[in-house]
């Protein structure tokens, strides 16, 4: 989707659809709508008078202009009573879906009718671009038969009144965040045979190359050298070789203040020898949602270019049962030296994250966020709309939660009191990889936290949020791209 800013007058536009905002309770054309009503020869006044345009938030009304304007259609969209940043994002998402239904290729947003009230033109442009790009995303899939897969090719933000420099800046931010989110969705939606650990690594490297970021890909030999027993252990049952990608986004002169992102990249999770039940196992193509979020955030950072250092570490493997797979009762040694007793081979994410976190520390990360589709238990605790958070640092978690609030992504903290740590102590090793049925998301998080040690660390469990069974305003079913925007805004918020 191409996004551009234009100062064209509405009657000069040749878009397939012009999106125009209508406030709730409006009885006759006012402000910028007066001019539109003149072009439409009084039709807008009639629609308002007849009560066809409720102006209720997100209500849409597709109006055909039949030659009265160069735009074939005007989509009236309700703004509700109070227009906020969030209103505009949701309104844009709804509008783009209505435009997709009418197979519009070029959609123009009449900014001067939409960005009203307290929202600045920059924020408004950001909200509209983000909402339109997120709401317009579809996964194409592989069916031979033509499906109703229509995508909008271009969106324009049309404004004569807004501060153009601000609008342009807002467009750039919205586009960066949405492009990152949609990239993560695409990766999550790609099936496990087509996105192997090697494929995840390639996707990460593609982004690094595109934005000139330094990167390295560790192979099995390198992992052996570092003693990455967690990542190697999980991968040993699969014919697919593991990969570990490390990417440096260097926004500063010196590499001393480094924010580390560690994302779980399990290309498919069968559970291994502790095999998962067959129902719903296909959703485990999304068990690389953490990796996808990290890759998506790099895409956003590559565009935003904030002055901050970010290290992305993405351990990738496939979790399979086989004659060479890990078994319950096995003991492995991680890169940190910590030994782990394997009780359940389906608790594989924390094993690869353990080595990922240790590697991130070695590479200079002094703050770490790990992000993973880690536990089914987080779905039980928080459902599908909220990401679970565990931390060892009050200040850092506040910062992450502020970024999430800014991104409009719901997160909730889980307690991490010392007694929970007892649940993952092993009799034969330093740790065991499951802490029993109770508080499963907390013990899983704390397992990863054991490898962060004293480094300020925040754990994000996106098992519930990275995959949607029902569509929402911003996302179709499947991959949601959860937390891409939070990670990107967290990093951008640290810029000097
Ligand atoms: N990838 C799963 C977690 C998951 C579940 C993600 C549902 C998305 C949706 C993870 O590797 C896993 O299997 N966790 C186990 C841990 C248990 C064995 C301690 C779980 O949640 O059952
Ligand atoms: Mn598992
Ligand atoms: Zn998993």
Coordinates of C-alpha atoms and ligand atoms in Angstrom, one line a residue:
X1 CA 0.0 0.0 0.0
X2 CA 1.4 3.3 -1.1
X3 CA 0.7 6.3 1.2
X4 CA 1.0 9.9 0.2
X5 CA 0.1 13.3 1.4
X6 CA -1.7 15.7 -1.0
X7 CA -2.9 19.3 -0.9
X8 CA -5.4 18.8 -3.7
X9 CA -8.8 20.4 -3.4
X10 CA -11.4 17.7 -3.0
X11 CA -12.9 18.4 -6.5
X12 CA -9.4 17.9 -8.0
X13 CA -9.1 14.4 -6.7
X14 CA -9.6 11.4 -8.8
X15 CA -9.6 8.7 -6.1
X16 CA -12.1 5.8 -6.1
X17 CA -13.3 6.9 -2.8
X18 CA -13.0 10.0 -0.6
X19 CA -13.5 9.4 3.1
X20 CA -15.2 12.2 4.9
X21 CA -15.8 12.5 8.6
X22 CA -19.2 13.4 10.1
X23 CA -19.6 14.3 13.7
X24 CA -22.5 12.8 15.7
X25 CA -25.5 15.1 15.9
X26 CA -24.7 17.2 12.9
X27 CA -27.9 18.4 11.3
X28 CA -26.6 20.4 8.3
X29 CA -23.2 20.8 6.6
X30 CA -20.7 22.9 8.5
X31 CA -17.1 24.1 8.0
X32 CA -15.3 22.1 5.3
X33 CA -18.5 20.1 4.6
X34 CA -20.2 23.2 3.2
X35 CA -17.9 23.1 0.1
X36 CA -18.5 19.4 -0.3
X37 CA -22.2 19.9 -0.2
X38 CA -22.0 22.4 -2.9
X39 CA -20.1 20.0 -5.1
X40 CA -22.7 17.4 -4.4
X41 CA -25.5 19.9 -5.2
X42 CA -27.1 19.7 -1.8
X43 CA -27.0 15.9 -1.4
X44 CA -25.1 16.0 1.8
X45 CA -27.6 18.4 3.3
X46 CA -30.4 16.1 2.3
X47 CA -28.6 13.0 3.8
X48 CA -28.1 14.9 7.1
X49 CA -31.6 16.2 7.1
X50 CA -33.1 12.7 6.4
X51 CA -31.0 11.2 9.2
X52 CA -29.1 8.8 6.9
X53 CA -25.8 10.0 8.4
X54 CA -26.0 9.2 12.1
X55 CA -22.4 10.3 12.7
X56 CA -22.2 7.5 15.2
X57 CA -18.6 6.4 15.7
X58 CA -17.4 4.0 12.9
X59 CA -20.8 4.0 11.1
X60 CA -20.1 4.1 7.4
X61 CA -22.3 5.3 4.5
X62 CA -21.1 4.8 0.9
X63 CA -22.4 7.5 -1.4
X64 CA -22.0 7.5 -5.2
X65 CA -21.3 10.9 -6.7
X66 CA -22.4 10.0 -10.3
X67 CA -20.2 12.5 -12.0
X68 CA -20.8 15.4 -9.6
X69 CA -17.2 15.0 -8.5
X70 CA -14.1 13.3 -9.9
X71 CA -14.1 10.9 -7.0
X72 CA -16.6 8.1 -7.8
X73 CA -17.6 7.7 -4.2
X74 CA -17.7 9.6 -1.0
X75 CA -17.6 7.4 2.1
X76 CA -19.2 9.2 5.0
X77 CA -17.9 7.9 8.3
X78 CA -19.2 8.7 11.8
X79 CA -16.8 10.3 14.2
X80 CA -19.0 10.1 17.3
X81 CA -19.1 13.0 19.7
X82 CA -15.5 13.1 20.9
X83 CA -12.7 12.7 18.3
X84 CA -9.6 11.2 19.8
X85 CA -6.5 9.6 18.4
X86 CA -8.1 6.2 19.0
X87 CA -11.3 7.3 17.3
X88 CA -9.5 8.2 14.1
X89 CA -7.5 4.9 14.1
X90 CA -10.7 2.9 14.4
X91 CA -12.6 5.1 11.9
X92 CA -9.8 4.7 9.3
X93 CA -9.8 0.9 9.8
X94 CA -13.6 0.7 9.3
X95 CA -13.4 3.0 6.3
X96 CA -10.7 1.0 4.5
X97 CA -12.8 -2.1 4.9
X98 CA -15.8 -0.5 3.4
X99 CA -13.6 0.7 0.5
X100 CA -12.3 -2.8 0.0
X101 CA -15.8 -4.1 -0.3
X102 CA -16.4 -1.6 -3.1
X103 CA -13.1 -2.7 -4.6
X104 CA -11.6 0.8 -4.4
X105 CA -7.9 1.0 -5.5
X106 CA -7.2 4.6 -4.5
X107 CA -8.7 5.8 -1.2
X108 CA -8.3 9.5 -0.2
X109 CA -8.9 10.7 3.4
X110 CA -10.3 14.2 3.7
X111 CA -8.1 15.1 6.7
X112 CA -9.7 18.4 7.3
X113 CA -13.1 16.7 8.0
X114 CA -11.5 14.0 10.1
X115 CA -8.9 15.6 12.2
X116 CA -11.1 17.8 14.3
X117 CA -11.3 18.4 18.0
X118 CA -8.2 18.0 20.1
X119 CA -6.1 15.8 17.9
X120 CA -3.2 17.6 16.1
X121 CA -2.8 17.1 12.4
X122 CA 0.4 15.0 12.9
X123 CA -1.3 12.7 15.4
X124 CA -4.4 12.5 13.2
X125 CA -2.3 11.6 10.1
X126 CA -0.5 9.0 12.1
X127 CA -3.8 7.5 13.5
X128 CA -5.4 7.4 10.0
X129 CA -2.5 5.8 8.2
X130 CA -2.0 3.2 11.0
X131 CA -5.7 2.4 11.1
X132 CA -6.0 2.1 7.4
X133 CA -3.0 0.0 6.9
X134 CA -3.8 -2.4 9.8
X135 CA -7.5 -2.6 8.9
X136 CA -6.7 -3.2 5.2
X137 CA -4.3 -6.1 5.8
X138 CA -5.3 -9.6 4.4
X139 CA -3.3 -12.8 4.1
X140 CA -3.3 -13.9 0.5
X141 CA -2.8 -17.6 1.0
X142 CA -2.2 -20.1 -1.7
X143 CA -5.6 -21.0 -3.2
X144 CA -5.5 -21.3 -7.0
X145 CA -9.0 -20.1 -7.4
X146 CA -9.5 -16.3 -7.3
X147 CA -10.8 -15.3 -3.8
X148 CA -12.3 -12.0 -2.8
X149 CA -8.9 -10.7 -2.1
X150 CA -8.9 -7.1 -2.9
X151 CA -6.3 -4.7 -1.6
X152 CA -6.2 -0.9 -1.7
X153 CA -3.2 0.2 -3.7
X154 CA -2.9 3.8 -2.6
X155 CA -4.1 6.0 0.2
X156 CA -3.8 9.7 0.2
X157 CA -4.1 12.1 3.0
X158 CA -5.7 15.2 1.6
X159 CA -5.4 18.4 3.6
X160 CA -5.5 22.1 2.9
X161 CA -5.7 23.3 6.5
X162 CA -3.4 21.0 8.4
X163 CA 0.3 21.8 9.0
X164 CA 1.9 19.8 6.1
X165 CA 5.2 19.1 7.8
X166 CA 3.3 17.7 10.7
X167 CA 1.0 15.6 8.5
X168 CA 4.0 14.2 6.6
X169 CA 5.8 13.3 9.9
X170 CA 2.6 11.6 11.2
X171 CA 2.2 9.7 8.0
X172 CA 5.8 8.5 8.3
X173 CA 5.3 7.3 11.8
X174 CA 1.9 5.6 11.1
X175 CA 3.3 3.9 8.0
X176 CA 6.4 2.7 9.9
X177 CA 4.4 1.1 12.7
X178 CA 1.8 -0.4 10.5
X179 CA 4.4 -1.8 8.0
X180 CA 6.2 -3.5 10.9
X181 CA 3.0 -4.9 12.3
X182 CA 1.9 -6.2 8.9
X183 CA 5.2 -7.8 8.3
X184 CA 4.9 -9.7 11.6
X185 CA 1.4 -10.8 10.6
X186 CA 2.6 -12.1 7.3
X187 CA 5.3 -14.1 9.0
X188 CA 3.0 -15.5 11.6
X189 CA 0.4 -16.5 8.9
X190 CA 3.0 -18.3 6.8
X191 CA 2.8 -22.1 7.2
X192 CA 5.5 -24.1 9.0
X193 CA 6.7 -25.9 5.9
X194 CA 7.2 -22.6 4.1
X195 CA 8.7 -20.6 7.0
X196 CA 11.2 -22.9 8.7
X197 CA 13.9 -21.7 11.2
X198 CA 16.0 -20.9 8.1
X199 CA 13.1 -18.9 6.7
X200 CA 12.6 -16.9 9.9
X201 CA 16.3 -16.1 9.9
X202 CA 16.2 -15.0 6.3
X203 CA 13.2 -12.8 7.0
X204 CA 15.2 -11.1 9.8
X205 CA 18.3 -10.7 7.7
X206 CA 16.2 -9.2 4.8
X207 CA 15.1 -6.4 7.2
X208 CA 18.6 -5.9 8.5
X209 CA 20.0 -5.6 4.9
X210 CA 17.3 -3.3 3.8
X211 CA 18.1 -0.8 6.5
X212 CA 21.8 -1.3 6.6
X213 CA 21.9 -2.9 10.1
X214 CA 24.7 -5.2 11.2
X215 CA 23.8 -8.8 11.5
X216 CA 25.1 -12.3 12.1
X217 CA 23.5 -15.7 11.8
X218 CA 24.7 -18.4 14.1
X219 CA 24.8 -22.0 12.8
X220 CA 24.8 -25.2 14.7
X221 CA 28.6 -25.2 14.9
X222 CA 28.6 -21.8 16.4
X223 CA 25.9 -22.8 18.9
X224 CA 28.1 -25.8 19.9
X225 CA 31.0 -23.5 20.4
X226 CA 28.9 -21.2 22.7
X227 CA 27.4 -24.3 24.5
X228 CA 23.8 -23.3 23.6
X229 CA 22.3 -26.5 25.0
X230 CA 18.8 -25.0 25.2
X231 CA 18.5 -24.1 21.5
X232 CA 20.4 -27.2 20.3
X233 CA 18.4 -29.4 22.6
X234 CA 15.0 -28.2 21.2
X235 CA 16.3 -28.4 17.6
X236 CA 17.9 -31.9 17.9
X237 CA 14.6 -33.7 17.1
X238 CA 14.1 -31.9 13.8
X239 CA 15.5 -32.2 10.3
X240 CA 15.5 -28.4 10.1
X241 CA 18.7 -26.8 11.4
X242 CA 18.4 -24.2 14.1
X243 CA 19.5 -20.6 13.5
X244 CA 20.2 -17.7 15.8
X245 CA 20.0 -14.3 14.3
X246 CA 21.5 -11.2 16.1
X247 CA 20.9 -7.8 14.6
X248 CA 22.3 -4.5 15.8
X249 CA 20.3 -1.4 15.2
X250 CA 22.9 1.3 16.0
X251 CA 21.2 4.6 16.4
X252 CA 24.1 6.1 18.5
X253 CA 27.8 6.6 18.2
X254 CA 28.6 4.2 21.0
X255 CA 27.3 0.7 21.8
X256 CA 27.0 1.0 25.5
X257 CA 23.4 1.7 26.2
X258 CA 21.6 -1.2 24.5
X259 CA 18.0 -2.3 24.6
X260 CA 17.8 -6.0 23.8
X261 CA 14.8 -7.7 22.2
X262 CA 14.7 -11.5 22.3
X263 CA 12.0 -13.2 20.3
X264 CA 10.9 -16.9 20.4
X265 CA 11.2 -18.3 16.9
X266 CA 9.7 -21.8 17.0
X267 CA 8.7 -22.3 13.4
X268 CA 6.3 -25.1 14.4
X269 CA 5.6 -26.6 17.8
X270 CA 4.4 -30.2 17.9
X271 CA 5.3 -30.4 21.6
X272 CA 8.1 -32.9 20.8
X273 CA 8.0 -36.2 22.6
X274 CA 5.5 -34.6 25.0
X275 CA 3.3 -34.4 21.9
X276 CA 0.5 -31.9 21.7
X277 CA -3.1 -33.0 21.2
X278 CA -4.1 -33.0 17.5
X279 CA -7.0 -30.5 17.7
X280 CA -5.7 -27.1 16.9
X281 CA -2.1 -28.1 16.5
X282 CA -2.1 -26.3 13.1
X283 CA -2.1 -22.9 15.0
X284 CA 1.4 -23.7 16.2
X285 CA 2.6 -22.3 12.8
X286 CA 2.3 -19.1 14.9
X287 CA 4.8 -20.2 17.6
X288 CA 7.3 -17.7 16.1
X289 CA 5.1 -14.7 17.0
X290 CA 7.8 -13.4 19.3
X291 CA 10.4 -13.6 16.6
X292 CA 7.9 -11.9 14.2
X293 CA 7.2 -9.1 16.6
X294 CA 11.0 -8.4 17.0
X295 CA 11.5 -8.5 13.2
X296 CA 8.5 -6.2 12.7
X297 CA 9.8 -3.8 15.3
X298 CA 13.1 -3.6 13.4
X299 CA 11.2 -2.8 10.2
X300 CA 9.6 0.0 12.1
X301 CA 12.9 1.2 13.6
X302 CA 14.6 1.1 10.2
X303 CA 12.0 3.6 9.0
X304 CA 11.7 5.8 12.2
X305 CA 15.5 5.9 12.7
X306 CA 15.5 7.0 16.3
X307 CA 18.8 7.6 18.1
X308 CA 18.8 4.5 20.2
X309 CA 20.7 1.2 20.2
X310 CA 18.7 -2.0 19.8
X311 CA 20.0 -5.5 19.7
X312 CA 17.6 -8.1 18.4
X313 CA 18.3 -11.8 19.1
X314 CA 16.1 -14.4 17.5
X315 CA 16.7 -18.0 18.3
X316 CA 14.9 -20.2 15.7
X317 CA 14.1 -24.0 15.8
X318 CA 11.4 -26.5 15.0
X319 CA 10.1 -28.6 17.9
X320 CA 9.6 -32.2 16.6
X321 CA 9.4 -35.7 18.1
X322 CA 11.9 -38.1 16.6
X323 CA 14.5 -40.6 17.4
X324 CA 16.9 -37.8 18.1
X325 CA 14.5 -35.6 20.1
X326 CA 14.9 -34.4 23.7
X327 CA 13.1 -36.6 26.2
X328 CA 11.5 -36.0 29.5
X329 CA 14.2 -36.6 32.2
X330 CA 17.1 -35.4 30.0
X331 CA 19.3 -32.8 31.5
X332 CA 20.9 -30.1 29.3
X333 CA 23.5 -27.3 29.9
X334 CA 22.6 -23.9 28.6
X335 CA 25.1 -21.2 27.4
X336 CA 24.9 -19.6 30.8
X337 CA 26.2 -22.7 32.4
X338 CA 22.9 -23.3 34.2
X339 CA 21.6 -26.9 33.9
X340 CA 18.0 -27.7 33.2
X341 CA 16.0 -30.8 33.8
X342 CA 13.5 -31.4 31.0
X343 CA 10.2 -32.5 32.4
X344 CA 8.1 -31.6 29.4
X345 CA 9.5 -31.2 25.9
X346 CA 6.5 -29.0 25.1
X347 CA 8.0 -26.3 27.3
X348 CA 10.6 -25.6 24.6
X349 CA 10.2 -21.9 24.2
X350 CA 11.9 -21.0 27.5
X351 CA 14.8 -23.3 26.6
X352 CA 15.6 -21.4 23.4
X353 CA 14.9 -18.0 25.1
X354 CA 17.4 -19.0 27.9
X355 CA 20.2 -19.1 25.4
X356 CA 18.8 -16.1 23.5
X357 CA 18.8 -14.0 26.7
X358 CA 22.4 -15.1 27.6
X359 CA 23.6 -14.3 24.1
X360 CA 21.9 -10.9 24.2
X361 CA 23.8 -10.1 27.4
X362 CA 27.0 -11.2 25.9
X363 CA 26.4 -8.9 22.9
X364 CA 25.9 -5.9 25.3
X365 CA 22.2 -5.7 26.0
X366 CA 21.7 -3.9 29.4
X367 CA 18.0 -4.0 29.2
X368 CA 16.1 -7.0 27.9
X369 CA 12.6 -7.6 26.7
X370 CA 11.8 -11.2 25.8
X371 CA 8.7 -11.8 23.8
X372 CA 7.1 -15.2 23.2
X373 CA 4.0 -17.3 22.5
X374 CA 5.1 -19.0 25.7
X375 CA 2.1 -20.5 27.5
X376 CA -1.4 -21.7 27.1
X377 CA -1.9 -20.6 30.7
X378 CA -1.8 -16.9 29.7
X379 CA -4.9 -17.5 27.7
X380 CA -6.6 -18.9 30.8
X381 CA -5.4 -16.0 32.8
X382 CA -5.9 -13.0 30.4
X383 CA -7.7 -14.3 27.4
X384 CA -6.9 -13.1 23.8
X385 CA -6.9 -9.3 24.2
X386 CA -4.2 -8.8 26.8
X387 CA -0.5 -9.6 26.8
X388 CA 1.0 -11.0 30.1
X389 CA 3.9 -9.3 31.6
X390 CA 6.5 -10.5 34.1
X391 CA 9.5 -8.5 35.3
X392 CA 12.4 -8.2 37.7
X393 CA 12.5 -4.4 37.5
X394 CA 9.8 -1.9 38.5
X395 CA 11.1 1.1 36.6
X396 CA 11.7 -0.8 33.4
X397 CA 8.3 -2.4 33.4
X398 CA 6.7 1.0 33.9
X399 CA 8.5 2.2 30.8
X400 CA 7.4 -0.8 28.8
X401 CA 3.8 -0.4 29.9
X402 CA 3.8 3.3 29.0
X403 CA 4.9 2.3 25.5
X404 CA 2.1 -0.2 25.3
X405 CA -0.4 2.4 26.4
X406 CA 0.9 4.7 23.7
X407 CA 0.6 1.9 21.1
X408 CA -2.9 1.1 22.2
X409 CA -1.9 -2.5 23.1
X410 CA -3.3 -4.1 26.3
X411 CA -0.8 -5.5 28.7
X412 CA -1.2 -6.7 32.3
X413 CA 1.4 -7.6 34.9
X414 CA 1.5 -10.9 36.6
X415 CA 3.0 -11.2 40.1
X416 CA 6.6 -12.6 40.3
X417 CA 7.0 -13.1 44.1
X418 CA 9.9 -15.4 45.3
X419 CA 7.8 -18.4 46.2
X420 CA 6.9 -18.9 42.5
X421 CA 10.6 -19.4 41.9
X422 CA 10.5 -22.5 44.1
X423 CA 8.3 -24.2 41.5
X424 CA 11.1 -24.3 38.9
X425 CA 13.9 -25.6 41.2
X426 CA 15.0 -29.1 40.2
X427 CA 16.4 -31.9 42.4
X428 CA 19.0 -32.9 39.7
X429 CA 19.7 -29.6 37.9
X430 CA 19.7 -25.9 38.6
X431 CA 16.2 -25.5 37.1
X432 CA 13.4 -27.6 35.6
X433 CA 11.6 -26.6 32.6
X434 CA 8.0 -26.7 34.0
X435 CA 6.7 -25.5 37.2
X436 CA 3.5 -27.6 37.4
X437 CA -0.1 -26.6 36.6
X438 CA -0.4 -23.6 38.9
X439 CA 0.7 -20.2 37.8
X440 CA 2.1 -21.6 34.5
X441 CA 2.7 -18.2 32.9
X442 CA 4.5 -16.8 35.9
X443 CA 6.8 -19.8 36.3
X444 CA 7.5 -19.8 32.6
X445 CA 8.4 -16.1 32.7
X446 CA 10.5 -16.6 35.8
X447 CA 12.4 -19.4 34.1
X448 CA 13.5 -16.9 31.4
X449 CA 14.2 -14.3 34.0
X450 CA 16.7 -16.6 35.7
X451 CA 18.9 -16.1 32.6
X452 CA 18.5 -12.3 32.6
X453 CA 19.8 -12.4 36.2
X454 CA 20.5 -8.8 37.4
X455 CA 19.8 -7.2 34.0
X456 CA 16.5 -5.2 34.0
X457 CA 14.2 -7.5 32.2
X458 CA 10.6 -7.6 31.0
X459 CA 8.9 -10.7 29.7
X460 CA 5.9 -10.5 27.3
X461 CA 3.8 -13.6 26.8
X462 CA 1.8 -13.1 23.6
X463 CA 0.4 -16.7 23.3
X464 CA -3.1 -15.1 23.6
X465 CA -2.6 -11.9 21.6
X466 CA -0.5 -12.8 18.6
X467 CA -3.2 -15.0 17.0
X468 CA -6.8 -14.0 16.5
X469 CA -9.6 -16.5 16.1
X470 CA -12.1 -13.7 15.5
X471 CA -11.5 -10.6 13.4
X472 CA -11.3 -7.2 15.2
X473 CA -11.4 -3.7 13.8
X474 CA -7.7 -3.8 13.1
X475 CA -7.0 -7.4 12.4
X476 CA -8.4 -10.2 10.4
X477 CA -8.2 -13.8 11.8
X478 CA -4.7 -15.3 12.2
X479 CA -1.5 -13.3 13.0
X480 CA -2.2 -10.0 14.7
X481 CA 1.3 -8.5 14.8
X482 CA 0.8 -8.0 18.6
X483 CA 3.4 -5.8 20.4
X484 CA 5.4 -4.7 17.3
X485 CA 4.2 -1.2 17.9
X486 CA 4.9 -1.4 21.6
X487 CA 8.5 -2.6 21.0
X488 CA 9.1 0.1 18.4
X489 CA 7.7 2.9 20.6
X490 CA 9.6 1.6 23.6
X491 CA 12.8 1.9 21.6
X492 CA 11.9 5.2 20.0
X493 CA 11.0 6.6 23.4
X494 CA 14.6 6.1 24.5
X495 CA 16.0 8.2 21.7
X496 CA 18.2 11.1 22.7
Ligands
LIG1 N1 3.8 -22.7 22.1 C1 3.2 -23.2 23.3 C2 2.3 -22.2 24.0 C3 1.0 -21.8 23.3 C4 -0.2 -22.3 23.6 C5 1.1 -20.8 22.3 C6 -1.3 -21.9 22.9 C7 -0.1 -20.4 21.7 C8 -1.3 -21.0 22.0 C9 4.3 -23.5 24.3 O1 5.5 -24.0 23.7 C10 3.8 -24.6 25.2 O2 3.5 -25.7 24.6 N2 3.6 -24.4 26.5 C11 3.1 -25.4 27.3 C12 3.9 -25.3 28.6 C13 3.7 -26.5 29.5 C14 4.2 -27.7 28.9 C15 4.4 -26.2 30.8 C16 1.7 -25.1 27.6 O3 1.3 -23.9 27.7 O4 0.9 -26.1 27.7
LIG2 MN1 5.5 -26.0 23.3
LIG3 ZN1 5.9 -23.4 21.8

